[in-house]
Amino acid sequence: MNPLRSDRLRALLLCALLVLGGCATMQPDPLPSWSEGPARQAIVDFVRQTTDAASLQFVPPDRRIATFDQDGTLWVEQPMYAQVMFALDRVKDVVRAQPALANEEPFKAVVTGDREAMAKFTERDIFKIVAVTESGLSIEAFQQVVKRWLATAKHPKFQRPYTELVYAPMLEAMKYLRANGYRTYIATGGGQQFVRAFAEEVYGIPPEQVVGTMFRINYEIRDGKPALMSAPELFFLNDKGGKPVGINMVIGRRPQAAFGNSDGDRQMLEWATGSDGARLAMIVLHDDAVREYAYGPAAGQPDSKIGTFTEDLYDEAKKRGWTVISMKRDWKRVFAFER
Amino acid sequence: MNPLRSDRLRALLLCALLVLGGCATMQPDPLPSWSEGPARQAIVDFVRQTTDAASLQFVPPDRRIATFDQDGTLWVEQPMYAQVMFALDRVKDVVRAQPALANEEPFKAVVTGDREAMAKFTERDIFKIVAVTESGLSIEAFQQVVKRWLATAKHPKFQRPYTELVYAPMLEAMKYLRANGYRTYIATGGGQQFVRAFAEEVYGIPPEQVVGTMFRINYEIRDGKPALMSAPELFFLNDKGGKPVGINMVIGRRPQAAFGNSDGDRQMLEWATGSDGARLAMIVLHDDAVREYAYGPAAGQPDSKIGTFTEDLYDEAKKRGWTVISMKRDWKRVFAFER
């Protein structure tokens, strides 16, 4: 029998040719939205150093962990965090279901549209609103509510769904890291259940790779079936010093790379870079008022209560060799819809 | 050119032959420590139904999650949980470092060896001791302390290290599930940091796949370096109704399969089986006083304060079609060292 007449062997040869063909093809640029410069170079160098088996800084695949803040690092956080926008919309439904809340602050201000009172909301008020909008629902029902909101809500400046306002260069960096054996995690001050509702579709990040702020969840039997029900009580705040703690809770390993944009990410960046070997820490500086927003107050940008990036963090970044990403200079495009 | 003279092509053909050869080889029995019977069959049927793409109960790979209780399900928990044995040993070092504790119960009883007082310890006393033995150390230092203890401590009955007292059939079930695309998680009432210290080596389960009871951890700067330091305060109890909550926290998906042995696992088993599709719930019944221990009080076994398996849970298992594993009948061998 002519061996090439064997169907099985022919199929294998075809496979082999496809494999060889793939190797010979020029790889497309994995970071097309990044300008040439130190930020892009830092990513490429880090991946090369940690994945080349001959490198002294080689990192075994099981320890290739990269964590990303979400608001202001992966998507737009101005003029207000998306989850707060969601909560302000959703709180009206909650008050309809629990009318007693209508006379209670901070809910009253939202329901009556009292903009003056709302402008004075403290962080605690905001948390109260966010917590109540997650509560009283099973975790699955809450995710459906979030999905429905994301399908219709539009960002006030861009007039597009929030899920289109993810930064194309960061999506590329995530994919590039994943293609090199890194597992990419979100480590957000936002709600873990909120972000899980869309992280897989938007970022390719599965639920087990989302670390976030947690509200109390209780196991209950509802209509004879087990359910995980959210309660309006903060259980764990995944921000500032909480981020390394949350990362330890869900991952149990120190990240090799971490990406942030504000003082809420400082401890995560310190933690990721506070051990031996090649480490990558990057901070997005929002210095592009034309394509997105400009705020800091670091590097002479206007001050901001949302996503504050202080001069002090900027100094620490310089001192420790962390890479500040200038949105204006380092990103050829900010959003996928630009072209 | 004769194509078979091409080195590249010859290498490829060799690969192809190896692949074909591998497929043709008889697979060795993946569950050699299991007797033929309903328990073994339940595992094999579940894997077949959920991994055969033609099956109506096919489960896509990303949703193939199996959770395992540890104490009494993966390793021996009698006469006392290993972590409590560890804590009783370690508390002496803690008291040396913090002498004020020597006059404070429950520590005083342990340090003075007051067996009468120790026999009356409540669960709260035990938790106080466990919590204090994890505290004051960085997470890495604590793991080293656990590893050192495991290297020398011996089980009072078997006179072997605790890490040899894992159940061979359960290790096989875990490996069999993993070979079929399942990710195996531990969901233990024991400490998350304690179990992470050995889970990878003993079970092949990496730190990000250990859900457990959590003590408070704080982010601190120590000697100019960031550190995660344990504090003697319970943060999250991963037991009973806490298990589905802990699983949601770390995994964010409902398990397709869950393995337990006591009333502490009941809610996890309910949660895993409380949705559509093929689900596997298994409960180890310790009915083998010769090779291990016999306790229940389910199925006429002696009562036990450790790892209680009540008649009520036994009835629920029967009603819901969960599989009770009889250690005596279903396991050909309990431990790998038996033969």
XYZ file of C-alpha atoms in Angstrom:
678
model
C 0.000 0.000 0.000
C 1.261 3.447 -0.845
C 1.409 5.136 2.554
C 0.256 8.446 1.089
C -2.980 6.760 0.047
C -3.807 6.117 3.679
C -6.410 8.678 4.672
C -5.176 8.823 8.214
C -1.637 9.530 7.164
C -2.730 12.131 4.634
C -4.754 13.901 7.307
C -1.714 13.920 9.567
C 0.511 15.296 6.853
C -2.001 18.023 6.198
C -1.972 18.887 9.904
C 1.822 18.932 9.871
C 1.911 21.307 6.922
C -0.544 23.609 8.646
C 1.631 23.660 11.782
C 4.780 24.401 9.791
C 2.937 27.027 7.784
C 1.792 28.724 10.987
C 5.342 28.865 12.335
C 6.700 30.345 9.147
C 4.084 33.108 8.925
C 5.094 36.529 10.212
C 3.357 37.104 13.538
C 1.094 40.156 13.381
C 1.977 42.953 15.811
C 0.299 41.996 19.117
C 0.181 45.619 20.319
C -0.979 47.673 17.307
C -2.666 50.387 19.404
C 0.544 51.164 21.307
C 3.002 53.788 20.029
C 6.689 52.913 20.026
C 8.099 54.105 23.344
C 9.001 53.101 26.887
C 5.526 51.840 27.870
C 5.155 49.463 24.945
C 8.785 48.420 25.364
C 8.290 47.665 29.067
C 5.528 45.178 28.226
C 7.462 43.483 25.429
C 10.667 43.260 27.512
C 8.803 41.858 30.512
C 7.118 39.160 28.438
C 10.394 38.225 26.750
C 12.374 38.087 30.009
C 9.809 36.034 31.882
C 8.885 33.532 29.161
C 12.256 32.762 27.560
C 13.410 29.535 29.235
C 17.027 30.675 28.825
C 16.372 33.921 30.696
C 17.545 34.339 34.293
C 14.184 35.944 34.994
C 12.135 33.104 33.554
C 8.821 32.629 35.360
C 7.208 29.168 35.280
C 3.724 29.165 33.699
C 1.847 28.525 36.960
C 3.243 31.744 38.426
C 2.420 33.926 35.427
C -0.256 36.101 36.993
C -1.167 39.613 35.885
C -3.741 41.728 37.726
C -5.642 44.665 36.253
C -7.602 47.328 38.022
C -10.781 48.019 36.060
C -12.182 51.568 36.420
C -9.787 53.977 34.702
C -7.378 51.167 33.785
C -9.498 48.991 31.499
C -12.436 51.297 30.846
C -13.621 54.870 31.321
C -14.355 55.917 34.915
C -15.252 59.593 34.343
C -17.446 61.474 35.044
C -18.499 58.696 37.476
C -17.813 54.943 37.884
C -20.130 52.873 35.687
C -21.340 50.897 38.684
C -22.462 54.088 40.412
C -24.303 55.155 37.252
C -25.931 51.724 37.272
C -26.819 52.049 40.942
C -28.378 55.504 40.475
C -30.589 54.080 37.710
C -31.414 50.888 39.551
C -32.141 52.440 42.933
C -35.521 53.626 41.605
C -36.594 50.007 41.040
C -35.343 49.083 44.494
C -37.362 51.878 46.109
C -40.469 50.799 44.193
C -40.007 47.332 45.713
C -39.198 48.709 49.195
C -41.198 51.979 49.442
C -39.954 52.687 52.982
C -36.587 53.627 51.496
C -38.157 56.585 49.646
C -38.070 58.694 52.805
C -34.576 57.650 53.787
C -31.350 59.359 52.682
C -29.414 58.913 50.475
C -32.193 57.149 48.541
C -34.631 60.049 48.853
C -32.257 62.418 47.060
C -31.912 60.039 44.115
C -35.629 59.295 43.817
C -36.633 62.948 44.006
C -33.808 63.950 41.671
C -32.357 66.351 44.254
C -29.137 67.186 42.422
C -27.927 69.520 45.142
C -28.109 66.765 47.779
C -26.592 64.248 45.371
C -23.609 66.495 44.706
C -22.859 66.342 48.430
C -22.955 62.532 48.642
C -20.128 61.084 50.679
C -18.387 57.844 49.727
C -20.497 56.173 52.400
C -23.709 57.389 50.750
C -22.535 56.014 47.410
C -21.689 52.660 48.992
C -25.117 52.510 50.612
C -26.751 53.008 47.229
C -24.498 50.505 45.464
C -25.034 47.924 48.218
C -28.815 48.208 48.185
C -28.987 47.838 44.399
C -27.236 44.469 44.607
C -29.326 43.225 47.514
C -32.497 41.163 47.610
C -31.559 39.327 44.433
C -29.937 35.986 43.808
C -26.479 36.282 42.281
C -27.832 35.066 38.923
C -30.762 37.513 38.937
C -28.412 40.387 39.770
C -26.169 39.522 36.847
C -29.205 39.585 34.544
C -30.127 43.040 35.839
C -26.580 44.264 35.162
C -26.590 42.770 31.659
C -29.903 44.409 30.826
C -28.630 47.773 32.041
C -25.382 47.486 30.065
C -27.378 46.655 26.928
C -29.233 49.987 27.034
C -27.323 52.513 29.179
C -25.158 55.048 27.373
C -22.177 57.014 28.585
C -23.054 60.757 28.850
C -20.024 61.985 26.875
C -19.504 59.236 24.304
C -23.151 58.240 23.869
C -22.092 54.623 23.580
C -22.599 51.567 25.801
C -20.069 51.393 28.630
C -18.773 48.081 27.319
C -17.517 49.867 24.179
C -15.503 52.235 26.352
C -12.770 49.732 27.128
C -9.241 50.775 26.206
C -8.096 48.960 23.067
C -4.399 49.044 24.097
C -5.184 47.355 27.424
C -7.229 44.645 25.728
C -4.219 44.025 23.492
C -1.860 43.899 26.478
C -4.147 41.369 28.189
C -4.359 39.187 25.097
C -0.604 39.415 24.558
C 0.043 38.334 28.143
C -2.442 35.471 27.813
C -0.840 34.355 24.560
C 2.372 34.100 26.580
C 0.952 31.918 29.305
C -0.157 34.631 31.717
C -3.470 34.384 33.476
C -5.097 37.797 33.572
C -7.165 38.774 36.596
C -9.264 41.831 37.281
C -8.668 43.321 40.752
C -11.271 46.039 41.033
C -12.658 48.302 43.722
C -15.967 47.724 41.923
C -18.329 44.931 42.868
C -17.154 41.399 42.157
C -20.666 40.310 41.100
C -21.153 43.440 38.999
C -17.939 42.946 37.027
C -18.454 39.190 36.644
C -21.668 39.969 34.738
C -19.660 41.177 31.727
C -15.950 40.395 32.270
C -15.968 37.232 30.192
C -17.661 38.818 27.191
C -15.811 42.124 27.325
C -12.324 41.113 28.511
C -12.268 37.341 28.039
C -11.846 37.065 31.824
C -13.855 34.238 33.444
C -15.660 34.679 36.800
C -12.947 32.893 38.796
C -10.492 35.560 37.661
C -12.442 38.537 38.980
C -11.378 39.894 42.373
C -13.587 42.716 43.578
C -15.443 44.397 46.379
C -17.851 41.946 47.976
C -21.190 42.531 49.565
C -22.548 40.043 52.081
C -24.014 36.978 50.379
C -26.181 34.483 52.245
C -27.068 30.912 51.385
C -30.848 30.487 51.536
C -33.527 28.075 50.397
C -36.015 29.929 48.172
C -39.064 28.070 46.851
C -37.361 24.823 47.820
C -34.229 25.628 45.847
C -30.839 26.757 47.154
C -29.949 30.339 46.324
C -27.130 32.761 47.038
C -28.814 36.016 48.008
C -27.068 39.379 48.277
C -27.579 41.470 51.387
C -27.029 45.267 51.586
C -23.898 45.038 53.692
C -20.279 45.552 52.706
C -18.272 42.381 53.334
C -14.909 43.185 51.789
C -13.561 46.394 50.229
C -11.138 45.507 47.464
C -9.376 48.847 47.303
C -6.027 50.252 48.468
C -4.556 47.858 51.082
C -7.514 45.578 50.410
C -6.325 44.775 46.888
C -3.361 42.590 47.874
C -5.632 40.948 50.471
C -8.352 40.246 47.900
C -5.735 38.971 45.452
C -4.475 36.596 48.119
C -8.008 35.446 48.891
C -8.874 34.547 45.306
C -5.464 33.809 43.748
C -3.129 32.995 46.624
C -0.128 34.037 44.579
C 1.722 37.314 44.203
C 1.187 38.824 40.729
C 4.212 39.208 38.457
C 2.559 42.142 36.728
C -0.010 44.700 37.847
C -1.797 47.515 36.050
C -3.563 50.421 37.714
C -4.306 54.114 37.352
C -4.946 55.608 40.769
C -3.985 55.707 44.432
C -6.427 52.835 44.999
C -3.972 50.629 43.077
C -0.832 51.708 44.901
C -0.672 48.791 47.357
C -1.373 46.268 44.589
C 1.538 47.699 42.584
C 3.780 47.643 45.672
C 2.780 44.064 46.424
C 3.336 42.878 42.844
C 6.773 44.479 42.657
C 7.836 43.786 46.256
C 9.584 40.503 45.519
C 12.479 39.213 43.405
C 12.604 38.639 39.674
C 11.186 40.510 36.722
C 8.122 42.462 37.751
C 5.959 44.798 35.733
C 3.991 47.681 37.251
C 2.165 50.119 34.995
C -0.031 53.125 35.764
C -2.315 54.785 33.243
C -2.096 58.582 33.347
C -5.243 60.193 31.959
C -3.704 63.118 30.088
C -5.882 63.140 27.003
C -8.857 65.477 27.363
C -9.569 65.225 23.642
C -9.899 61.481 23.206
C -10.908 60.678 26.811
C -10.376 62.768 29.966
C -7.490 64.567 31.653
C -7.155 64.243 35.408
C -4.586 63.543 38.078
C -3.561 65.737 39.867
C -0.260 63.985 38.980
C 1.888 65.443 36.189
C 0.047 68.737 36.174
C -3.346 67.283 35.258
C -6.523 68.689 36.833
C -7.471 67.263 40.217
C -10.265 64.681 40.427
C -12.263 62.953 43.151
C -12.754 59.975 40.830
C -9.655 57.893 40.118
C -7.260 60.257 41.877
C -3.638 59.837 40.756
C -1.633 61.908 43.235
C 1.788 63.497 42.782
C 2.908 61.284 45.633
C 2.059 58.100 43.714
C 3.705 59.591 40.634
C 6.901 60.130 42.652
C 6.762 56.581 44.014
C 6.338 55.249 40.464
C 9.442 57.137 39.289
C 11.435 56.017 42.320
C 10.519 52.363 41.949
C 10.812 52.159 38.195
C 7.110 51.647 37.566
C 6.000 52.679 34.094
C 3.555 55.541 33.752
C 1.472 55.132 30.589
C 0.666 58.467 28.986
C -2.676 57.938 27.318
C -1.859 60.820 24.987
C 1.610 59.712 23.879
C 1.637 55.947 24.379
C -1.708 55.034 22.855
C -2.249 55.388 19.112
C -5.908 54.851 19.706
C -7.865 54.739 22.944
C -11.018 52.902 21.823
C -11.617 50.175 19.269
C -14.325 52.275 17.599
C -11.879 55.045 16.691
C -10.999 53.343 13.439
C 14.344 15.173 -3.191
C 12.907 12.151 -1.517
C 10.454 13.667 0.972
C 11.302 11.049 3.582
C 14.890 12.311 3.554
C 13.723 15.654 4.827
C 14.553 15.751 8.538
C 11.632 17.977 9.278
C 9.185 15.657 7.596
C 10.657 12.596 9.266
C 10.334 14.235 12.654
C 6.718 15.019 11.887
C 5.989 11.479 10.790
C 7.556 10.206 13.985
C 5.289 12.524 15.990
C 2.293 11.313 14.018
C 3.136 7.691 14.721
C 3.518 8.432 18.429
C 0.117 10.124 18.496
C -1.534 7.226 16.669
C 0.254 4.742 18.904
C -0.938 6.579 22.012
C -4.540 6.394 20.867
C -4.271 2.675 20.171
C -2.808 1.815 23.600
C -5.248 0.464 26.215
C -5.872 3.099 28.850
C -4.960 1.855 32.343
C -7.854 1.797 34.850
C -8.101 5.360 36.214
C -9.807 4.216 39.440
C -7.887 1.120 40.601
C -8.600 1.668 44.316
C -12.370 1.648 43.772
C -14.370 -1.586 43.950
C -16.936 -2.241 41.242
C -20.224 -0.855 42.519
C -22.599 2.112 42.458
C -20.074 4.667 43.798
C -17.427 3.936 41.197
C -20.127 3.723 38.526
C -21.565 7.116 39.508
C -18.190 8.771 38.884
C -17.601 7.033 35.553
C -21.150 7.731 34.314
C -20.947 11.381 35.339
C -17.657 11.900 33.521
C -18.946 10.132 30.397
C -22.237 12.048 30.331
C -20.664 15.453 30.841
C -17.661 15.138 28.531
C -19.117 13.329 25.513
C -19.932 16.090 23.019
C -22.847 14.003 21.721
C -24.407 13.745 25.194
C -27.435 15.859 26.080
C -25.729 16.505 29.419
C -22.460 17.689 27.910
C -20.760 20.357 30.020
C -18.402 22.802 28.268
C -14.845 22.694 29.661
C -14.991 26.101 31.352
C -17.893 24.926 33.518
C -16.279 21.660 34.586
C -15.777 22.432 38.268
C -15.560 19.852 41.039
C -15.260 20.839 44.708
C -13.903 18.636 47.474
C -14.205 19.040 51.197
C -10.888 18.163 52.813
C -11.114 16.827 56.390
C -12.750 13.393 56.279
C -13.224 13.562 52.499
C -9.641 13.754 51.245
C -7.732 12.851 54.384
C -8.203 11.523 57.926
C -9.964 13.877 60.362
C -10.120 11.593 63.443
C -9.391 11.724 66.311
C -9.072 15.484 65.651
C -8.655 17.746 62.585
C -4.999 17.996 61.550
C -5.114 21.779 61.759
C -6.214 21.607 65.391
C -3.360 19.173 66.137
C -1.062 21.683 64.455
C -2.522 24.555 66.457
C -2.142 22.704 69.774
C 1.544 22.126 68.973
C 2.148 25.606 67.666
C 0.339 27.521 70.403
C 3.296 26.881 72.723
C 5.577 28.868 70.405
C 2.982 31.621 70.196
C 2.740 31.872 73.976
C 6.543 32.018 74.244
C 6.440 35.006 71.878
C 3.447 36.596 73.671
C 3.820 35.542 77.354
C 0.674 37.434 78.402
C -1.390 34.712 76.723
C -0.085 32.100 79.216
C -2.585 33.266 81.845
C -5.494 33.508 79.435
C -7.878 30.670 78.538
C -8.015 28.664 76.375
C -4.235 29.074 75.927
C -3.454 28.418 79.595
C -5.011 24.940 79.447
C -2.895 23.985 76.430
C 0.350 25.355 77.836
C -0.130 23.707 81.233
C -1.305 20.483 79.612
C -4.618 20.607 81.510
C -6.334 17.732 79.714
C -9.519 18.070 81.726
C -9.976 21.693 80.668
C -9.003 20.861 77.071
C -11.626 18.119 76.884
C -14.247 20.804 77.615
C -13.078 23.180 74.868
C -15.927 24.662 72.891
C -15.730 25.243 69.153
C -15.078 28.897 69.996
C -12.057 27.948 72.127
C -10.678 25.835 69.294
C -11.154 28.699 66.834
C -9.375 31.094 69.177
C -6.397 28.746 69.302
C -6.356 28.141 65.548
C -6.666 31.871 64.849
C -3.822 32.861 67.153
C -1.462 30.263 65.669
C -1.861 31.805 62.220
C -1.481 35.375 63.444
C 1.557 37.619 63.695
C 3.170 35.986 60.680
C 3.316 36.923 57.039
C 1.418 34.507 54.813
C 4.713 33.090 53.485
C 6.185 32.623 56.986
C 3.019 30.867 58.136
C 3.191 28.455 55.214
C 6.779 27.614 56.166
C 5.679 26.906 59.747
C 2.958 24.567 58.449
C 5.387 22.793 56.119
C 7.893 22.250 58.925
C 5.168 20.840 61.169
C 3.866 18.497 58.465
C 7.404 17.215 57.862
C 7.720 15.975 61.451
C 4.261 15.547 63.040
C 2.818 12.045 63.124
C -0.777 10.893 63.367
C -1.424 9.224 66.773
C -3.028 6.070 65.329
C -1.148 5.538 62.077
C 2.220 6.928 63.207
C 2.699 8.462 59.784
C 2.819 12.050 58.532
C -0.653 13.501 57.961
C 0.122 14.003 54.279
C 0.331 10.229 53.855
C -3.168 9.873 55.269
C -4.910 11.034 52.121
C -7.438 8.640 50.626
C -6.011 6.945 47.535
C -9.455 6.523 45.890
C -10.175 10.238 46.203
C -6.802 11.167 44.709
C -7.688 8.895 41.801
C -11.127 10.484 41.415
C -9.527 13.944 41.379
C -6.970 12.944 38.761
C -9.630 11.222 36.666
C -11.783 14.350 36.724
C -8.795 16.532 35.838
C -7.868 14.203 32.971
C -11.379 14.885 31.684
C -11.103 18.647 31.762
C -12.457 19.264 35.271
C -10.816 21.772 37.534
C -10.676 20.386 41.051
C -11.073 22.754 43.987
C -10.799 22.170 47.705
C -13.653 23.745 49.695
C -12.655 23.209 53.296
C -13.773 24.378 56.698
C -10.054 24.361 57.483
C -7.897 27.435 57.030
C -7.290 28.557 53.449
C -3.680 29.496 54.218
C -3.093 26.255 56.125
C -4.318 24.046 53.281
C -2.528 26.079 50.602
C 0.754 25.189 52.317
C 0.522 21.594 51.066
C -2.404 21.284 48.617
C -0.253 21.548 45.517
C 2.223 18.897 46.605
C -0.312 16.512 48.138
C -3.332 16.903 45.842
C -1.933 18.695 42.800
C -4.261 21.588 43.648
C -2.749 25.062 43.192
C -3.360 27.913 45.681
C -5.994 29.606 43.507
C -8.092 26.446 43.771
C -8.260 26.342 47.567
C -11.393 27.794 49.175
C -11.233 27.772 52.944
C -11.899 29.498 56.215
C -10.179 32.874 56.256
C -8.676 34.782 59.106
C -8.238 38.530 58.858
C -5.216 39.469 56.751
C -3.793 42.986 56.703
C -1.514 44.680 54.217
C 1.444 46.209 56.042
C 4.891 47.576 55.314
C 7.474 45.591 57.314
C 11.144 46.608 57.164
C 10.329 48.685 54.108
C 8.724 45.758 52.297
C 5.052 45.038 51.696
C 3.697 42.060 53.630
C 0.368 40.336 54.134
C 0.114 39.732 57.880
C -2.438 37.450 59.540
C -4.430 38.759 62.482
C -6.149 36.543 65.118
C -9.666 37.303 63.915
C -12.057 35.128 61.961
C -12.957 36.808 58.675
C -14.944 34.105 56.866
C -16.110 30.666 58.012
C -16.170 28.321 55.028
C -18.482 25.727 56.526
C -22.155 24.747 56.133
C -23.988 27.652 54.407
C -20.616 29.377 54.095
C -19.315 26.812 51.608
C -21.482 27.886 48.649
C -20.659 31.503 49.560
C -16.906 30.800 49.663
C -17.153 28.889 46.395
C -18.883 31.876 44.817
C -16.236 34.221 46.203
C -13.285 32.305 44.756
C -14.809 30.496 41.764
C -17.947 32.400 40.833
C -19.460 29.310 39.241
C -21.695 26.560 40.566
C -19.815 23.240 40.803
C -21.004 20.348 38.622
C -19.685 17.870 41.168
C -19.130 18.058 44.912
C -17.638 15.629 47.421
C -18.098 15.770 51.178
C -18.499 13.606 54.246
C -20.383 15.521 56.920
C -23.180 17.926 57.716
C -20.714 20.760 57.118
C -20.845 19.831 53.419
C -24.608 19.599 53.103
C -25.195 23.079 51.665
C -22.319 22.667 49.197
C -23.899 19.420 47.955
C -27.319 21.084 47.738
C -25.857 24.023 45.848
C -23.917 21.825 43.397
C -26.973 19.695 42.626
C -29.560 22.478 42.771
C -29.471 23.274 39.069
C -30.119 21.520 35.746
C -27.964 18.991 33.952
C -25.821 16.111 35.126
C -24.649 16.730 38.667
C -22.589 14.529 40.937
C -22.816 14.632 44.729
C -20.909 12.096 46.812
C -20.597 11.630 50.573
C -17.947 9.487 52.228
C -19.357 7.298 55.006
C -16.665 6.320 57.493
C -17.726 2.739 58.208
C -14.333 1.088 58.380
C -12.975 0.925 61.925
C -10.280 -1.501 60.837
C -8.601 0.413 58.038
C -9.586 3.909 59.243
C -12.417 4.937 61.628
C -16.126 4.270 61.951
C -18.378 7.210 62.820
C -21.633 8.794 61.804
C -24.088 8.559 63.495
C -25.592 7.883 60.042
C -26.155 4.257 58.955
C -25.754 2.925 62.482
C -22.182 4.134 62.946
C -21.058 5.503 66.326
C -21.754 9.200 66.946
C -18.920 11.711 66.637
C -18.368 15.390 67.373
C -15.763 15.500 64.590
C -17.091 15.163 61.048
C -20.652 14.413 62.114
C -22.688 12.676 59.383
C -26.265 12.726 60.687
C -29.139 10.399 59.826
C -30.894 13.470 58.518
C -28.171 14.128 55.929
C -28.189 10.416 55.069
C -31.947 10.641 54.397
C -31.476 13.749 52.261
C -28.774 11.962 50.273
C -31.091 9.022 49.557
C -33.962 11.340 48.658
C -31.916 13.452 46.280
C -29.987 10.625 44.654
C -26.624 11.621 46.110
C -24.160 8.744 46.302
C -22.982 7.598 49.710
C -19.492 6.101 49.471
C -19.023 3.220 51.865
C -15.355 3.316 52.770
C -15.576 -0.374 53.676
C -17.293 -1.650 50.526
C -16.419 0.894 47.843
C -12.705 1.304 48.491
C -10.321 -1.560 47.761
C -7.665 0.336 49.604
C -7.924 3.468 51.719
C -4.310 4.663 51.714
C -1.580 4.483 49.094
C 0.781 2.852 51.615
C -1.478 -0.191 52.033
C 0.142 -1.943 49.070
